[in-house]
Amino acid sequence: MRTSTRRSHGLVAFAAVAALTTSLLAGCANDSDDGSSDASGGGGGKGRTTLTVGTFGVFGYKQAGLYDEYMKLHPDIAVKENVTTRTDVYWPKVLTRLQAGSGTDDIQAIEVGNITEAVQTQAAKFVDLGKEADKSRWLDWKLAQATTKDGKTIGLGTDIGPMAICYRKDLFRKAGLETDRTKLAEQWKGDWAKYVDLGKQYMKKAPKGTKFMDSAASVYNAAVGGASERYYDKDGNVVWDRSEGVKKAWDVAMTAATGDMSAKLKQFDPTWDQGFANGTFATVACPAWMIGYIEQKSGDSGKGKWDVAAAPTAANWGGSFLGVPTASRHQKEAIALAKWLTAPEQQAKVFAKQASFPSTPSVYAGLKPQADTTAYFSGAPLTQIFSDSAKTIPAQYLGPKDKPIDSAITDVGILQVEQKGRTPAQGWDAASKEIKDVLGQ
């Protein structure tokens, strides 16, 4: 994923998400700051146990008042959050401290792009939270991502990034396309290639200066995010070069990249933000956390013009976990805090503060976007669309090098084709070379 892969956020108070994409994402942080900063939920006092929570980007716990609430419920506990802006700085630091057996926070956040590495190589360094928490609270596929083959659960799920398609219905109307979200979803249901085919129709009558989608990498991420097998198989073997899921996602991305329907933007670059503001593309594959990003970047001029439809297939992009290292000096207290922060009630509170879609389905029925957000997206049933996707996302076999493999394909291979005019074969060769370097082959 990129500089940071935590790009999963939820639905309410979405306008606050401008800074939050650093958190989700994986997901995801696109800050230039690579240092650490402290965000304290309260100071330690005499006789109080101070628990530290190591995070990256913005998890929303402090912003939603959860630390303060927990300290009121537990007067003997003080909570301090240690924030590192970028995951590419955060995770190596965590690994070093885990190996040293000291220096870790009492609770460590783990981004979805790093969870398999943690499960496969660091499980002994984390407490088995499966013995402490009610595992039925989480989506099965989410829990499985943090569970070892012998059943040890090293992290409790925070947010997820279920997928939809966000589209400009005003541009669709001008291009002579269907604008009803339900009918659109039926047109591309079951196959991302159908979504790309609609792009061909759009370009026949595209409003001047617009393209159908923001980038080919966008549709690639969405398509591969719904494949049960992508870079690794169920036995942990590297299969990126023969994966059916990768092949299908690459093919639809190449159709988009070579079909003059992409604005050829790199997501989260300033030019991408400008594309939202200027209305230069009609669709974007959008996980739940992107709703707030669109609202913030499109601004007042986009209100009522955007709409949301179900994606061709259920997919996930983003999400994180909270784990308790065995090196924690306050294991018992840290376990209690991790359980409380990831409980359905608290996930709903974070949802109500910022764009972080819960991984605990029991709260879905009660989630309601703010009226302003619903109006911005033309009254789309946002919670229903994203919760329906969340419940049907297939379990994926992730591997320790998922993130760099994915980045090689999107940031090297696809961009070679889209921005430098290389052929799909040349783009694949460039991505392959990068991946082989990453894997040491």
GROMACS .gro file of C-alpha atoms in nm:
model
  441
    1MET     CA    1   0.000   0.000   0.000
    2ARG     CA    2   0.196   0.298  -0.030
    3THR     CA    3   0.341   0.532   0.230
    4SER     CA    4   0.078   0.407   0.468
    5THR     CA    5  -0.192   0.156   0.409
    6ARG     CA    6  -0.438   0.236   0.677
    7ARG     CA    7  -0.723   0.380   0.473
    8SER     CA    8  -1.024   0.237   0.643
    9HIS     CA    9  -1.255   0.470   0.819
   10GLY     CA   10  -1.631   0.474   0.871
   11LEU     CA   11  -1.927   0.695   0.793
   12VAL     CA   12  -2.024   0.959   1.045
   13ALA     CA   13  -1.868   1.306   1.068
   14PHE     CA   14  -1.697   1.224   0.744
   15ALA     CA   15  -1.584   1.577   0.682
   16ALA     CA   16  -1.333   1.525   0.958
   17VAL     CA   17  -1.154   1.260   0.756
   18ALA     CA   18  -0.916   1.486   0.569
   19ALA     CA   19  -0.651   1.403   0.822
   20LEU     CA   20  -0.780   1.057   0.891
   21THR     CA   21  -0.672   0.884   0.574
   22THR     CA   22  -0.333   0.860   0.742
   23SER     CA   23  -0.497   0.615   0.972
   24LEU     CA   24  -0.652   0.369   0.761
   25LEU     CA   25  -0.463   0.275   0.526
   26ALA     CA   26  -0.404   0.021   0.499
   27GLY     CA   27  -0.554   0.130   0.439
   28CYS     CA   28  -0.359   0.447   0.542
   29ALA     CA   29  -0.093   0.798   0.619
   30ASN     CA   30   0.028   1.018   0.350
   31ASP     CA   31   0.213   1.258   0.572
   32SER     CA   32   0.567   1.371   0.513
   33ASP     CA   33   0.629   1.364   0.887
   34ASP     CA   34   0.806   1.044   0.981
   35GLY     CA   35   0.851   1.111   1.348
   36SER     CA   36   0.653   1.031   1.658
   37SER     CA   37   0.428   1.247   1.870
   38ASP     CA   38   0.244   1.195   2.194
   39ALA     CA   39  -0.131   1.234   2.225
   40SER     CA   40  -0.216   1.187   2.589
   41GLY     CA   41  -0.561   1.098   2.708
   42GLY     CA   42  -0.466   1.198   3.060
   43GLY     CA   43  -0.169   1.208   3.287
   44GLY     CA   44  -0.068   0.953   3.540
   45GLY     CA   45  -0.123   1.043   3.901
   46LYS     CA   46  -0.014   0.905   4.233
   47GLY     CA   47  -0.121   0.543   4.263
   48ARG     CA   48  -0.244   0.527   3.901
   49THR     CA   49  -0.125   0.274   3.647
   50THR     CA   50  -0.035   0.438   3.315
   51LEU     CA   51  -0.115   0.235   3.005
   52THR     CA   52   0.042   0.334   2.673
   53VAL     CA   53  -0.132   0.276   2.340
   54GLY     CA   54   0.092   0.280   2.032
   55THR     CA   55  -0.091   0.386   1.714
   56PHE     CA   56  -0.025   0.530   1.369
   57GLY     CA   57  -0.226   0.804   1.206
   58VAL     CA   58  -0.562   0.886   1.367
   59PHE     CA   59  -0.752   0.600   1.528
   60GLY     CA   60  -1.013   0.831   1.678
   61TYR     CA   61  -1.002   0.700   2.034
   62LYS     CA   62  -0.885   1.028   2.182
   63GLN     CA   63  -1.103   1.230   1.943
   64ALA     CA   64  -1.412   1.031   2.044
   65GLY     CA   65  -1.333   1.082   2.413
   66LEU     CA   66  -1.282   0.711   2.478
   67TYR     CA   67  -0.964   0.749   2.681
   68ASP     CA   68  -1.128   1.004   2.908
   69GLU     CA   69  -1.434   0.784   2.941
   70TYR     CA   70  -1.224   0.482   3.031
   71MET     CA   71  -1.031   0.674   3.296
   72LYS     CA   72  -1.356   0.790   3.454
   73LEU     CA   73  -1.471   0.430   3.468
   74HIS     CA   74  -1.130   0.321   3.604
   75PRO     CA   75  -0.989   0.596   3.828
   76ASP     CA   76  -0.679   0.386   3.893
   77ILE     CA   77  -0.584   0.390   3.522
   78ALA     CA   78  -0.423   0.666   3.314
   79VAL     CA   79  -0.403   0.625   2.935
   80LYS     CA   80  -0.136   0.774   2.712
   81GLU     CA   81  -0.144   0.739   2.333
   82ASN     CA   82   0.188   0.738   2.146
   83VAL     CA   83   0.125   0.831   1.784
   84THR     CA   84   0.361   0.772   1.494
   85THR     CA   85   0.226   0.940   1.183
   86ARG     CA   86   0.349   0.696   0.919
   87THR     CA   87   0.310   0.320   0.924
   88ASP     CA   88   0.633   0.269   0.730
   89VAL     CA   89   0.809   0.425   1.029
   90TYR     CA   90   0.580   0.282   1.296
   91TRP     CA   91   0.592  -0.088   1.211
   92PRO     CA   92   0.971  -0.134   1.180
   93LYS     CA   93   1.005   0.038   1.516
   94VAL     CA   94   0.751  -0.200   1.669
   95LEU     CA   95   0.928  -0.504   1.522
   96THR     CA   96   1.260  -0.391   1.668
   97ARG     CA   97   1.110  -0.353   2.014
   98LEU     CA   98   0.924  -0.683   1.993
   99GLN     CA   99   1.249  -0.860   1.909
  100ALA     CA  100   1.426  -0.685   2.193
  101GLY     CA  101   1.151  -0.784   2.435
  102SER     CA  102   1.128  -0.432   2.574
  103GLY     CA  103   1.025  -0.082   2.483
  104THR     CA  104   0.685  -0.175   2.340
  105ASP     CA  105   0.367   0.004   2.432
  106ASP     CA  106   0.116  -0.181   2.648
  107ILE     CA  107  -0.112  -0.195   2.343
  108GLN     CA  108   0.020  -0.190   1.986
  109ALA     CA  109  -0.193  -0.119   1.681
  110ILE     CA  110  -0.129  -0.347   1.383
  111GLU     CA  111  -0.228  -0.241   1.030
  112VAL     CA  112  -0.393  -0.502   0.808
  113GLY     CA  113  -0.095  -0.493   0.572
  114ASN     CA  114   0.128  -0.605   0.859
  115ILE     CA  115  -0.103  -0.846   1.038
  116THR     CA  116   0.011  -1.160   0.856
  117GLU     CA  117   0.376  -1.083   0.924
  118ALA     CA  118   0.284  -1.036   1.291
  119VAL     CA  119   0.085  -1.361   1.297
  120GLN     CA  120   0.354  -1.566   1.123
  121THR     CA  121   0.668  -1.424   1.280
  122GLN     CA  122   0.570  -1.242   1.599
  123ALA     CA  123   0.285  -1.443   1.751
  124ALA     CA  124   0.498  -1.549   2.048
  125LYS     CA  125   0.549  -1.181   2.128
  126PHE     CA  126   0.176  -1.113   2.171
  127VAL     CA  127  -0.083  -1.222   2.426
  128ASP     CA  128  -0.353  -1.461   2.301
  129LEU     CA  129  -0.653  -1.229   2.313
  130GLY     CA  130  -0.880  -1.504   2.186
  131LYS     CA  131  -0.876  -1.644   2.537
  132GLU     CA  132  -0.979  -1.308   2.682
  133ALA     CA  133  -1.246  -1.171   2.444
  134ASP     CA  134  -1.575  -1.288   2.297
  135LYS     CA  135  -1.461  -1.380   1.947
  136SER     CA  136  -1.818  -1.395   1.816
  137ARG     CA  137  -1.825  -1.014   1.820
  138TRP     CA  138  -1.614  -0.983   1.506
  139LEU     CA  139  -1.669  -1.067   1.142
  140ASP     CA  140  -1.524  -1.413   1.083
  141TRP     CA  141  -1.285  -1.302   0.811
  142LYS     CA  142  -1.159  -1.013   1.024
  143LEU     CA  143  -1.086  -1.238   1.320
  144ALA     CA  144  -0.919  -1.493   1.094
  145GLN     CA  145  -0.666  -1.235   0.974
  146ALA     CA  146  -0.524  -1.204   1.326
  147THR     CA  147  -0.535  -1.574   1.418
  148THR     CA  148  -0.251  -1.825   1.386
  149LYS     CA  149  -0.292  -2.175   1.243
  150ASP     CA  150  -0.300  -2.317   1.595
  151GLY     CA  151  -0.579  -2.079   1.700
  152LYS     CA  152  -0.396  -1.797   1.878
  153THR     CA  153  -0.555  -1.455   1.820
  154ILE     CA  154  -0.290  -1.184   1.852
  155GLY     CA  155  -0.511  -0.882   1.777
  156LEU     CA  156  -0.868  -0.762   1.816
  157GLY     CA  157  -1.024  -0.596   1.512
  158THR     CA  158  -1.084  -0.222   1.495
  159ASP     CA  159  -1.216  -0.087   1.165
  160ILE     CA  160  -1.257  -0.228   0.813
  161GLY     CA  161  -1.292  -0.086   0.461
  162PRO     CA  162  -1.593  -0.245   0.285
  163MET     CA  163  -1.619  -0.136  -0.078
  164ALA     CA  164  -1.875   0.057  -0.286
  165ILE     CA  165  -1.872   0.272  -0.600
  166CYS     CA  166  -1.905   0.648  -0.553
  167TYR     CA  167  -2.018   0.828  -0.866
  168ARG     CA  168  -2.114   1.172  -0.991
  169LYS     CA  169  -2.472   1.135  -1.102
  170ASP     CA  170  -2.466   1.477  -1.273
  171LEU     CA  171  -2.182   1.360  -1.499
  172PHE     CA  172  -2.355   1.027  -1.559
  173ARG     CA  173  -2.668   1.212  -1.666
  174LYS     CA  174  -2.475   1.428  -1.911
  175ALA     CA  175  -2.311   1.115  -2.056
  176GLY     CA  176  -2.651   0.955  -2.106
  177LEU     CA  177  -2.599   0.682  -1.845
  178GLU     CA  178  -2.830   0.542  -1.579
  179THR     CA  179  -2.816   0.744  -1.256
  180ASP     CA  180  -3.028   0.527  -1.023
  181ARG     CA  181  -2.794   0.356  -0.774
  182THR     CA  182  -2.990   0.029  -0.762
  183LYS     CA  183  -3.010  -0.006  -1.141
  184LEU     CA  184  -2.643   0.082  -1.177
  185ALA     CA  185  -2.543  -0.181  -0.924
  186GLU     CA  186  -2.736  -0.437  -1.127
  187GLN     CA  187  -2.553  -0.335  -1.445
  188TRP     CA  188  -2.211  -0.419  -1.306
  189LYS     CA  189  -2.310  -0.679  -1.046
  190GLY     CA  190  -2.068  -0.969  -1.007
  191ASP     CA  191  -1.786  -0.850  -1.232
  192TRP     CA  192  -1.552  -0.551  -1.224
  193ALA     CA  193  -1.511  -0.590  -1.600
  194LYS     CA  194  -1.875  -0.478  -1.633
  195TYR     CA  195  -1.789  -0.162  -1.440
  196VAL     CA  196  -1.504  -0.095  -1.683
  197ASP     CA  197  -1.736  -0.166  -1.977
  198LEU     CA  198  -1.964   0.108  -1.849
  199GLY     CA  199  -1.660   0.333  -1.861
  200LYS     CA  200  -1.637   0.273  -2.235
  201GLN     CA  201  -1.998   0.387  -2.270
  202TYR     CA  202  -1.932   0.692  -2.055
  203MET     CA  203  -1.639   0.802  -2.270
  204LYS     CA  204  -1.855   0.806  -2.585
  205LYS     CA  205  -2.044   1.108  -2.450
  206ALA     CA  206  -1.819   1.214  -2.163
  207PRO     CA  207  -1.868   1.573  -2.049
  208LYS     CA  208  -1.574   1.781  -2.166
  209GLY     CA  209  -1.264   1.748  -1.950
  210THR     CA  210  -1.384   1.442  -1.759
  211LYS     CA  211  -1.289   1.075  -1.741
  212PHE     CA  212  -1.486   0.780  -1.611
  213MET     CA  213  -1.258   0.693  -1.318
  214ASP     CA  214  -0.977   0.847  -1.117
  215SER     CA  215  -0.715   0.579  -1.183
  216ALA     CA  216  -0.658   0.225  -1.300
  217ALA     CA  217  -0.500   0.148  -0.963
  218SER     CA  218  -0.833   0.229  -0.801
  219VAL     CA  219  -1.019  -0.045  -0.986
  220TYR     CA  220  -0.726  -0.284  -0.934
  221ASN     CA  221  -0.733  -0.234  -0.556
  222ALA     CA  222  -1.108  -0.283  -0.549
  223ALA     CA  223  -1.106  -0.596  -0.763
  224VAL     CA  224  -0.815  -0.766  -0.589
  225GLY     CA  225  -0.967  -0.669  -0.252
  226GLY     CA  226  -1.250  -0.912  -0.320
  227ALA     CA  227  -1.037  -1.208  -0.428
  228SER     CA  228  -1.000  -1.491  -0.179
  229GLU     CA  229  -0.653  -1.561  -0.318
  230ARG     CA  230  -0.421  -1.289  -0.438
  231TYR     CA  231  -0.051  -1.283  -0.345
  232TYR     CA  232  -0.036  -1.593  -0.122
  233ASP     CA  233  -0.229  -1.919  -0.117
  234LYS     CA  234  -0.385  -2.082   0.187
  235ASP     CA  235  -0.062  -2.269   0.262
  236GLY     CA  236   0.143  -1.949   0.265
  237ASN     CA  237   0.307  -1.997  -0.072
  238VAL     CA  238   0.379  -1.688  -0.283
  239VAL     CA  239   0.147  -1.706  -0.586
  240TRP     CA  240   0.121  -1.345  -0.705
  241ASP     CA  241   0.246  -1.438  -1.052
  242ARG     CA  242  -0.014  -1.712  -1.105
  243SER     CA  243  -0.302  -1.592  -0.891
  244GLU     CA  244  -0.636  -1.583  -1.070
  245GLY     CA  245  -0.748  -1.295  -0.848
  246VAL     CA  246  -0.444  -1.087  -0.941
  247LYS     CA  247  -0.481  -1.173  -1.310
  248LYS     CA  248  -0.845  -1.063  -1.322
  249ALA     CA  249  -0.772  -0.743  -1.131
  250TRP     CA  250  -0.473  -0.665  -1.351
  251ASP     CA  251  -0.672  -0.726  -1.669
  252VAL     CA  252  -0.954  -0.487  -1.572
  253ALA     CA  253  -0.697  -0.229  -1.463
  254MET     CA  254  -0.519  -0.257  -1.796
  255THR     CA  255  -0.845  -0.220  -1.986
  256ALA     CA  256  -0.904   0.099  -1.793
  257ALA     CA  257  -0.546   0.223  -1.831
  258THR     CA  258  -0.538   0.173  -2.207
  259GLY     CA  259  -0.901   0.268  -2.277
  260ASP     CA  260  -0.876   0.645  -2.227
  261MET     CA  261  -1.126   0.628  -1.940
  262SER     CA  262  -0.887   0.699  -1.652
  263ALA     CA  263  -0.781   1.043  -1.526
  264LYS     CA  264  -0.441   0.878  -1.461
  265LEU     CA  265  -0.412   1.017  -1.109
  266LYS     CA  266  -0.214   0.869  -0.822
  267GLN     CA  267  -0.440   0.837  -0.525
  268PHE     CA  268  -0.372   1.068  -0.231
  269ASP     CA  269  -0.142   1.291  -0.435
  270PRO     CA  270  -0.241   1.661  -0.453
  271THR     CA  271  -0.355   1.617  -0.814
  272TRP     CA  272  -0.605   1.352  -0.700
  273ASP     CA  273  -0.747   1.595  -0.445
  274GLN     CA  274  -0.777   1.855  -0.719
  275GLY     CA  275  -0.962   1.604  -0.934
  276PHE     CA  276  -1.232   1.575  -0.669
  277ALA     CA  277  -1.255   1.951  -0.635
  278ASN     CA  278  -1.273   2.010  -1.011
  279GLY     CA  279  -1.503   1.719  -1.094
  280THR     CA  280  -1.265   1.571  -1.349
  281PHE     CA  281  -1.367   1.207  -1.296
  282ALA     CA  282  -1.709   1.048  -1.260
  283THR     CA  283  -1.641   0.743  -1.039
  284VAL     CA  284  -1.407   0.611  -0.777
  285ALA     CA  285  -1.398   0.271  -0.608
  286CYS     CA  286  -1.458   0.382  -0.251
  287PRO     CA  287  -1.424   0.190   0.074
  288ALA     CA  288  -1.630   0.331   0.361
  289TRP     CA  289  -1.351   0.555   0.491
  290MET     CA  290  -1.332   0.738   0.155
  291ILE     CA  291  -1.682   0.884   0.196
  292GLY     CA  292  -1.549   1.154   0.427
  293TYR     CA  293  -1.249   1.215   0.206
  294ILE     CA  294  -1.472   1.279  -0.095
  295GLU     CA  295  -1.698   1.510   0.102
  296GLN     CA  296  -1.404   1.712   0.226
  297LYS     CA  297  -1.212   1.730  -0.103
  298SER     CA  298  -1.510   1.787  -0.333
  299GLY     CA  299  -1.642   2.059  -0.106
  300ASP     CA  300  -1.970   2.245  -0.134
  301SER     CA  301  -1.970   2.219  -0.513
  302GLY     CA  302  -2.013   1.841  -0.492
  303LYS     CA  303  -2.306   1.835  -0.252
  304GLY     CA  304  -2.597   1.640  -0.395
  305LYS     CA  305  -2.400   1.547  -0.706
  306TRP     CA  306  -2.230   1.240  -0.559
  307ASP     CA  307  -2.415   0.915  -0.506
  308VAL     CA  308  -2.314   0.567  -0.387
  309ALA     CA  309  -2.395   0.225  -0.531
  310ALA     CA  310  -2.301  -0.128  -0.430
  311ALA     CA  311  -1.972  -0.246  -0.580
  312PRO     CA  312  -1.959  -0.527  -0.838
  313THR     CA  313  -1.825  -0.764  -0.573
  314ALA     CA  314  -1.776  -0.739  -0.199
  315ALA     CA  315  -1.424  -0.630  -0.114
  316ASN     CA  316  -1.218  -0.485   0.169
  317TRP     CA  317  -0.953  -0.217   0.160
  318GLY     CA  318  -0.805  -0.118   0.494
  319GLY     CA  319  -0.840  -0.193   0.862
  320SER     CA  320  -0.637  -0.252   1.178
  321PHE     CA  321  -0.609  -0.446   1.504
  322LEU     CA  322  -0.504  -0.389   1.866
  323GLY     CA  323  -0.259  -0.635   2.019
  324VAL     CA  324  -0.101  -0.664   2.364
  325PRO     CA  325   0.271  -0.749   2.358
  326THR     CA  326   0.391  -1.001   2.613
  327ALA     CA  327   0.652  -0.737   2.702
  328SER     CA  328   0.378  -0.511   2.842
  329ARG     CA  329   0.445  -0.429   3.204
  330HIS     CA  330   0.071  -0.418   3.269
  331GLN     CA  331  -0.068  -0.710   3.072
  332LYS     CA  332  -0.388  -0.759   3.267
  333GLU     CA  333  -0.484  -0.393   3.252
  334ALA     CA  334  -0.380  -0.363   2.887
  335ILE     CA  335  -0.596  -0.662   2.788
  336ALA     CA  336  -0.896  -0.503   2.959
  337LEU     CA  337  -0.840  -0.173   2.776
  338ALA     CA  338  -0.789  -0.341   2.436
  339LYS     CA  339  -1.112  -0.538   2.482
  340TRP     CA  340  -1.301  -0.223   2.579
  341LEU     CA  341  -1.168  -0.008   2.294
  342THR     CA  342  -1.261  -0.270   2.033
  343ALA     CA  343  -1.599  -0.362   2.183
  344PRO     CA  344  -1.900  -0.295   1.958
  345GLU     CA  345  -2.019  -0.002   2.170
  346GLN     CA  346  -1.686   0.176   2.141
  347GLN     CA  347  -1.652   0.103   1.769
  348ALA     CA  348  -1.993   0.267   1.724
  349LYS     CA  349  -1.873   0.575   1.914
  350VAL     CA  350  -1.566   0.609   1.692
  351PHE     CA  351  -1.795   0.566   1.392
  352ALA     CA  352  -2.003   0.855   1.522
  353LYS     CA  353  -1.695   1.076   1.549
  354GLN     CA  354  -1.498   0.996   1.236
  355ALA     CA  355  -1.499   0.769   0.933
  356SER     CA  356  -1.419   0.429   1.082
  357PHE     CA  357  -1.653   0.145   0.984
  358PRO     CA  358  -1.683  -0.115   1.264
  359SER     CA  359  -1.567  -0.475   1.232
  360THR     CA  360  -1.836  -0.578   1.482
  361PRO     CA  361  -2.161  -0.644   1.288
  362SER     CA  362  -2.388  -0.630   1.592
  363VAL     CA  363  -2.383  -0.248   1.573
  364TYR     CA  364  -2.457  -0.215   1.202
  365ALA     CA  365  -2.834  -0.185   1.240
  366GLY     CA  366  -2.794   0.118   1.465
  367LEU     CA  367  -2.534   0.309   1.265
  368LYS     CA  368  -2.667   0.629   1.113
  369PRO     CA  369  -2.467   0.879   0.907
  370GLN     CA  370  -2.513   1.244   0.985
  371ALA     CA  371  -2.792   1.411   0.793
  372ASP     CA  372  -2.543   1.639   0.615
  373THR     CA  373  -2.345   1.341   0.488
  374THR     CA  374  -2.655   1.159   0.369
  375ALA     CA  375  -2.766   1.473   0.184
  376TYR     CA  376  -2.421   1.515   0.031
  377PHE     CA  377  -2.446   1.168  -0.122
  378SER     CA  378  -2.798   1.212  -0.258
  379GLY     CA  379  -2.968   1.021   0.021
  380ALA     CA  380  -2.779   0.698  -0.043
  381PRO     CA  381  -2.834   0.428   0.225
  382LEU     CA  382  -2.466   0.433   0.321
  383THR     CA  383  -2.482   0.207   0.624
  384GLN     CA  384  -2.678  -0.058   0.436
  385ILE     CA  385  -2.446  -0.054   0.135
  386PHE     CA  386  -2.129  -0.085   0.340
  387SER     CA  387  -2.265  -0.332   0.595
  388ASP     CA  388  -2.398  -0.558   0.318
  389SER     CA  389  -2.050  -0.558   0.165
  390ALA     CA  390  -1.881  -0.617   0.501
  391LYS     CA  391  -2.089  -0.925   0.572
  392THR     CA  392  -2.003  -1.093   0.243
  393ILE     CA  393  -1.632  -1.014   0.203
  394PRO     CA  394  -1.442  -1.340   0.148
  395ALA     CA  395  -1.162  -1.440   0.383
  396GLN     CA  396  -0.830  -1.362   0.216
  397TYR     CA  397  -0.502  -1.543   0.252
  398LEU     CA  398  -0.260  -1.266   0.341
  399GLY     CA  399   0.117  -1.298   0.352
  400PRO     CA  400   0.411  -1.116   0.514
  401LYS     CA  401   0.495  -0.927   0.194
  402ASP     CA  402   0.142  -0.841   0.086
  403LYS     CA  403   0.198  -0.469   0.119
  404PRO     CA  404   0.517  -0.434  -0.090
  405ILE     CA  405   0.383  -0.674  -0.355
  406ASP     CA  406   0.067  -0.468  -0.383
  407SER     CA  407   0.265  -0.144  -0.401
  408ALA     CA  408   0.487  -0.284  -0.677
  409ILE     CA  409   0.183  -0.363  -0.889
  410THR     CA  410  -0.007  -0.038  -0.831
  411ASP     CA  411   0.271   0.218  -0.788
  412VAL     CA  412   0.517   0.069  -1.039
  413GLY     CA  413   0.340  -0.159  -1.287
  414ILE     CA  414   0.012   0.026  -1.333
  415LEU     CA  415   0.169   0.370  -1.328
  416GLN     CA  416   0.420   0.262  -1.594
  417VAL     CA  417   0.127   0.192  -1.825
  418GLU     CA  418  -0.099   0.475  -1.718
  419GLN     CA  419   0.143   0.764  -1.689
  420LYS     CA  420   0.443   0.664  -1.899
  421GLY     CA  421   0.271   0.499  -2.193
  422ARG     CA  422   0.425   0.155  -2.145
  423THR     CA  423   0.241  -0.152  -2.269
  424PRO     CA  424   0.062  -0.379  -2.020
  425ALA     CA  425   0.337  -0.639  -2.074
  426GLN     CA  426   0.606  -0.382  -1.995
  427GLY     CA  427   0.414  -0.267  -1.687
  428TRP     CA  428   0.384  -0.623  -1.563
  429ASP     CA  429   0.755  -0.681  -1.622
  430ALA     CA  430   0.840  -0.368  -1.422
  431ALA     CA  431   0.616  -0.478  -1.135
  432SER     CA  432   0.760  -0.830  -1.148
  433LYS     CA  433   1.114  -0.703  -1.120
  434GLU     CA  434   1.020  -0.493  -0.819
  435ILE     CA  435   0.840  -0.785  -0.652
  436LYS     CA  436   1.132  -1.022  -0.707
  437ASP     CA  437   1.363  -0.767  -0.546
  438VAL     CA  438   1.127  -0.744  -0.248
  439LEU     CA  439   1.112  -1.122  -0.216
  440GLY     CA  440   1.488  -1.160  -0.266
  441GLN     CA  441   1.446  -1.378  -0.574
   0.00000   0.00000   0.00000
